[in-house]
XYZ file of C-alpha atoms in Angstrom:
290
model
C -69.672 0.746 -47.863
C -66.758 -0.165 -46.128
C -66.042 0.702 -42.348
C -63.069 2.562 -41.660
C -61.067 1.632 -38.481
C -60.356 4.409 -36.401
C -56.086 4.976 -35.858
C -56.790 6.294 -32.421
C -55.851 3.385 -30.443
C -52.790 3.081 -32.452
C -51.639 5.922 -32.469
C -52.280 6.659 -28.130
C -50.256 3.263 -28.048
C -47.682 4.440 -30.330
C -46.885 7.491 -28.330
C -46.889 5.658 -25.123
C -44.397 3.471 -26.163
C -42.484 6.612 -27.949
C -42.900 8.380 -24.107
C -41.750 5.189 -22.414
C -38.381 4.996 -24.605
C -37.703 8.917 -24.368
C -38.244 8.184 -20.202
C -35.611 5.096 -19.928
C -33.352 7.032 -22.312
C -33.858 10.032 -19.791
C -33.157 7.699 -16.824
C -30.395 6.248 -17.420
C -28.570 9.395 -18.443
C -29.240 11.016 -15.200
C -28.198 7.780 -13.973
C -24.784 7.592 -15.687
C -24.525 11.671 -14.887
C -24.993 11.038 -10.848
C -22.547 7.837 -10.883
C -20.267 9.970 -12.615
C -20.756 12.535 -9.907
C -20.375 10.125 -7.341
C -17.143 9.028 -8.619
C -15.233 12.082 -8.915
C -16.561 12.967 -4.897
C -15.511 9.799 -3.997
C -12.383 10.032 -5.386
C -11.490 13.756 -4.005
C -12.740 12.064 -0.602
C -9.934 9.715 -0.844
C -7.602 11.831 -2.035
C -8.879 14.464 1.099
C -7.756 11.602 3.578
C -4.500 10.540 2.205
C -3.477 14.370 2.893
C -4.753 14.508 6.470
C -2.515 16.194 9.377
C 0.566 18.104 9.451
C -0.844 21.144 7.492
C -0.177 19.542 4.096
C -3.064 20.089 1.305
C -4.748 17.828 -1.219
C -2.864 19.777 -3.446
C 0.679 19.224 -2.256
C 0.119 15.668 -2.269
C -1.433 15.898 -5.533
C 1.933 17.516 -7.033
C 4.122 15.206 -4.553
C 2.505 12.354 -6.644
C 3.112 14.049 -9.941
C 6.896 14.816 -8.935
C 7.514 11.483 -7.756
C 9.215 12.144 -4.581
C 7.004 10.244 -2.101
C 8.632 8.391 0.765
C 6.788 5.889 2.384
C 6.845 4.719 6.199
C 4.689 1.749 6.872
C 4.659 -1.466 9.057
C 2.597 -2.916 11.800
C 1.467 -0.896 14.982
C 3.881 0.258 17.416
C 6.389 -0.435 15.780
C 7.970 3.576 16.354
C 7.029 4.983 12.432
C 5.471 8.530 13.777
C 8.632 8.649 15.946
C 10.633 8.665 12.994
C 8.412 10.646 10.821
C 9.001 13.186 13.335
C 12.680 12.916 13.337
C 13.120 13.124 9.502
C 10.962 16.463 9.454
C 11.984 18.276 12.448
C 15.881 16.979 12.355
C 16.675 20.337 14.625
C 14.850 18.412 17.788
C 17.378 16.480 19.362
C 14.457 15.179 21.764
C 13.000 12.038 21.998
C 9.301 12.592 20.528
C 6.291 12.000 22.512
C 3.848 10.053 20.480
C 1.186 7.881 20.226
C -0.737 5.079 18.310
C -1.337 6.785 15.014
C -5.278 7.320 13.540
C -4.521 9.277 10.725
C -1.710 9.356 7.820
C 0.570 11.733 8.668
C 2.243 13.493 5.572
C 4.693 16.858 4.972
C 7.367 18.217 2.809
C 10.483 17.339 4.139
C 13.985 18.228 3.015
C 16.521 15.850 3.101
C 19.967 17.348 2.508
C 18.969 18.952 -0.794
C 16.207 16.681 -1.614
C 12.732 17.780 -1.330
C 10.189 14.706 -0.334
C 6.952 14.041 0.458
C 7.147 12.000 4.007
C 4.352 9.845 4.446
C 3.278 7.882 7.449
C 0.646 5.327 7.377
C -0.708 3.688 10.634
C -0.189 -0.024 11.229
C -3.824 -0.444 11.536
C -5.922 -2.902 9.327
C -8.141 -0.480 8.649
C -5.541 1.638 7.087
C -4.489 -0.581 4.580
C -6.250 1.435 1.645
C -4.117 4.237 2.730
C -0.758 2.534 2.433
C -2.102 0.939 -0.911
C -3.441 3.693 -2.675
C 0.565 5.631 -1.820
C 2.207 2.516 -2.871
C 2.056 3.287 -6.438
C 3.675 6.564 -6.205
C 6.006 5.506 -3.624
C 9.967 6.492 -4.608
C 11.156 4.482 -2.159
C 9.040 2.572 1.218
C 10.510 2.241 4.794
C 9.724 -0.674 6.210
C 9.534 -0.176 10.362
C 10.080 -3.820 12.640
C 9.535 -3.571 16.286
C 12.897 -5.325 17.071
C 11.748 -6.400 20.451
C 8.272 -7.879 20.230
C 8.794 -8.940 16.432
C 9.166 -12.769 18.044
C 5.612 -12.329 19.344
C 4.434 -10.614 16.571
C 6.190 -12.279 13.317
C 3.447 -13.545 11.344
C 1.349 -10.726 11.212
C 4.594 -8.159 11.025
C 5.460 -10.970 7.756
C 1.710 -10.168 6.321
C 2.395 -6.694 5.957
C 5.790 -6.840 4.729
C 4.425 -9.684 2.255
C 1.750 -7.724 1.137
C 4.337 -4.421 0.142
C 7.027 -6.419 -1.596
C 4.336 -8.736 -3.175
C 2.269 -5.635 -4.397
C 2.308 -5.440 -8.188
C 3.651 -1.582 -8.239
C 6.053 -2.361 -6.208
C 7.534 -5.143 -8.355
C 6.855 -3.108 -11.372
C 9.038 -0.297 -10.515
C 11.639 -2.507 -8.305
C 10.879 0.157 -5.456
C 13.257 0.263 -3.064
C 12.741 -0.545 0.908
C 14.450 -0.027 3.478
C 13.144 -2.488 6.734
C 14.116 -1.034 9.839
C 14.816 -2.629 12.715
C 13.841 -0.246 15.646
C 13.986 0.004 19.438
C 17.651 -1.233 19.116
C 18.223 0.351 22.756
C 16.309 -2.061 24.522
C 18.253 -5.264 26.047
C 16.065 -7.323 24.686
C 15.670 -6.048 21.470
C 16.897 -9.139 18.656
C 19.802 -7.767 16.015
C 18.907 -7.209 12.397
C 20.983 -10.247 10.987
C 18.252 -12.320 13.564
C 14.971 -10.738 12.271
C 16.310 -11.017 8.671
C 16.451 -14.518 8.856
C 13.140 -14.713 11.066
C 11.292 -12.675 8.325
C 12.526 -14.553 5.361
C 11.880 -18.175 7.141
C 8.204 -16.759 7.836
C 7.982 -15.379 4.225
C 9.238 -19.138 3.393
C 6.450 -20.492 5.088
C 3.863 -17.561 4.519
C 4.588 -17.645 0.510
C 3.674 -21.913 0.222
C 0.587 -21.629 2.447
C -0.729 -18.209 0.070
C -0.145 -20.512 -3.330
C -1.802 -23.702 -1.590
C -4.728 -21.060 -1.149
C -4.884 -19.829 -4.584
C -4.274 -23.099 -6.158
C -7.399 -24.191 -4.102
C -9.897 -21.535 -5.224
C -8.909 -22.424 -8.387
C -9.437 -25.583 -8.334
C -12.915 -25.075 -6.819
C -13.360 -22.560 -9.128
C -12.448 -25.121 -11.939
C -15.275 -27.470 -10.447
C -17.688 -25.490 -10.205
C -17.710 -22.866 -12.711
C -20.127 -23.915 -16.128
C -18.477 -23.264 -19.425
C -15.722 -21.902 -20.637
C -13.054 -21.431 -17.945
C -9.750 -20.423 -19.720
C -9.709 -16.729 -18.405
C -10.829 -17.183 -14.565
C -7.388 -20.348 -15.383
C -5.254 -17.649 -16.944
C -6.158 -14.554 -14.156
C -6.237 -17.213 -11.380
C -2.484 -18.171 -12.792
C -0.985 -14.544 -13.390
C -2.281 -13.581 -9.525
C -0.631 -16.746 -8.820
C 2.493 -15.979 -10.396
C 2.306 -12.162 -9.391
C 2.155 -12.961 -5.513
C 4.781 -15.734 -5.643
C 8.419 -14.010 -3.870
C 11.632 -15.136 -4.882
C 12.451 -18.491 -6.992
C 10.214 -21.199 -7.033
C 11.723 -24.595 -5.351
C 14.644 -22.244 -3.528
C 14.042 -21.147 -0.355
C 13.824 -17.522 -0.029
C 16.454 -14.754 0.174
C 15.961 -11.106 -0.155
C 18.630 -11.045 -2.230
C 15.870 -12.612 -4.639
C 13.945 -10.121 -5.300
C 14.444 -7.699 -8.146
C 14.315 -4.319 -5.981
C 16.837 -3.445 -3.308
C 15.987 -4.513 0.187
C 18.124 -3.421 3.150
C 17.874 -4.173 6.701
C 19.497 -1.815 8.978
C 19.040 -1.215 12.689
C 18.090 1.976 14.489
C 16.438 3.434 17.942
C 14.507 7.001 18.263
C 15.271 7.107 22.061
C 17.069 9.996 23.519
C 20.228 9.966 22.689
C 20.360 6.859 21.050
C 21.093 7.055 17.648
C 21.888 3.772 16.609
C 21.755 3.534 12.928
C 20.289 6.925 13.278
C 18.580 9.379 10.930
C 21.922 10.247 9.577
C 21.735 6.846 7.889
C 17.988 6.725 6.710
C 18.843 10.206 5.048
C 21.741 8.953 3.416
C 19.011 5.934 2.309
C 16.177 8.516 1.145
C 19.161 10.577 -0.328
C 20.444 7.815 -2.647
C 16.856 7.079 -3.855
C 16.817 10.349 -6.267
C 20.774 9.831 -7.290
């Protein structure tokens, strides 16, 4: 008589294996279910910060973005962008405002003649740099502030940050346009804007050859050392390339080059100093919804 082999074994390992699937299955769910989480916290975090100070709510900035009607104020440290955030939303105070070194973006509805804007102010700060990108997209138009009388000392990083906004692809998508202010005009010193025009477009020269010498190089090494098939890293490496290049290649450049509007105009928040004056910028932000 023939022995029969007991399924017992089999059938504990079967199960095991059956538990083992239904476990992974189970983990990675909750996995995807927490990084989902995650995501949408993270993203109301951000959206939390870019609505800090001045009283304004996640939600106004949430329906600025949705009306399109965003102004931005950027540009390096110092350079006097919370002093005119503060004269395009309280245009009754004829006094010079008291301020300081921005930590945090400043942001309000403003209206401007019979426009109603978001006003945005992002520190000059490196750290802030998220801030000012993530508004970017949604920006109608972006002012641009210069420090007219330490821009000499200051030109090549005050040319980074103005690279990086006219270079950014939104901005180039949409054509948005910018206004670059030259402040501080009432100080002796202070250099005209027909003199930092040509300073900032000599440095943007300079600044654009050495940024495509760089990306031609990590391509190249990228070339050498990358195994197999290398046509997309070529293609991304060339579109970036392309996409971060300002003006026309072998001319040197001109903002008249570019495909959105840049003006230059001077101006001064000082007591009684309106040079240029907010009667000008709201003309500017005025035009942008005609």
């Amino acid at each position: 008589m023939s022995d029969t082999i007991p399924l017992v074994e089999s059938t504990t390992t079967s199960s095991a294996s059956t538990l083992l699937l239904f476990g992974t299955a189970f983990i990675i769910a909750v996995s995807g279910i927490v990084w989902l989480v995650l995501q949408k916290q993270s993203a109301a975090i951000s959206t939390k910060n870019l609505a800090l100070a001045s009283g304004t709510s996640v939600a106004a900035l949430q329906s600025s973005k949705k009306r399109n009607n965003t102004v931005l104020i950027t540009g390096p440290m110092g350079a006097g962008k919370t002093a005119l955030w503060c004269y395009v939303r309280f245009p009754e105070n004829k006094a010079a405002p008291k301020t300081q070194t921005s930590m945090a973006v400043n942001s309000a509805e403003v209206k401007v003649g019979d426009t109603d804007i978001c006003l945005v102010d992002v520190p000059g700060h490196q750290k802030h740099r998220f801030d000012r990108d993530a508004f970017l997209p949604v920006a109608r138009g972006i002012v641009f502030v210069v420090d007219s009388v330490a821009v000499s000392q200051n030109l090549t990083s005050t040319t980074e940050l103005l690279y990086d906004v006219l270079a950014n692809k939104h901005v180039q998508q949409k054509e948005t346009p910018v206004l670059i202010l030259c402040n501080k005009q009432d100080d002796p010193s202070a250099l005209s804007n027909l003199r930092i025009k040509s300073m900032l477009e000599e440095e943007i020269n300079r600044l654009r050859a050495s940024r495509q010498a760089d990306l031609g190089s990590l391509r190249n090494v990228g070339a050498v050392s990358g195994a197999g098939n290398n046509d997309d890293d070529d293609d991304e490496a060339a579109a970036e390339k392309a996409s971060d290049f300002l003006g026309y290649d072998g001319k040197r450049f001109s903002f008249e080059d570019l495909p959105n509007a840049v003006q230059i105009n001077e101006s001064s928040m000082a007591m009684n100093m309106d040079i240029g004056g907010t009667e000008q910028i709201n003309s500017w932000i005025i035009e942008l919804f005609n």
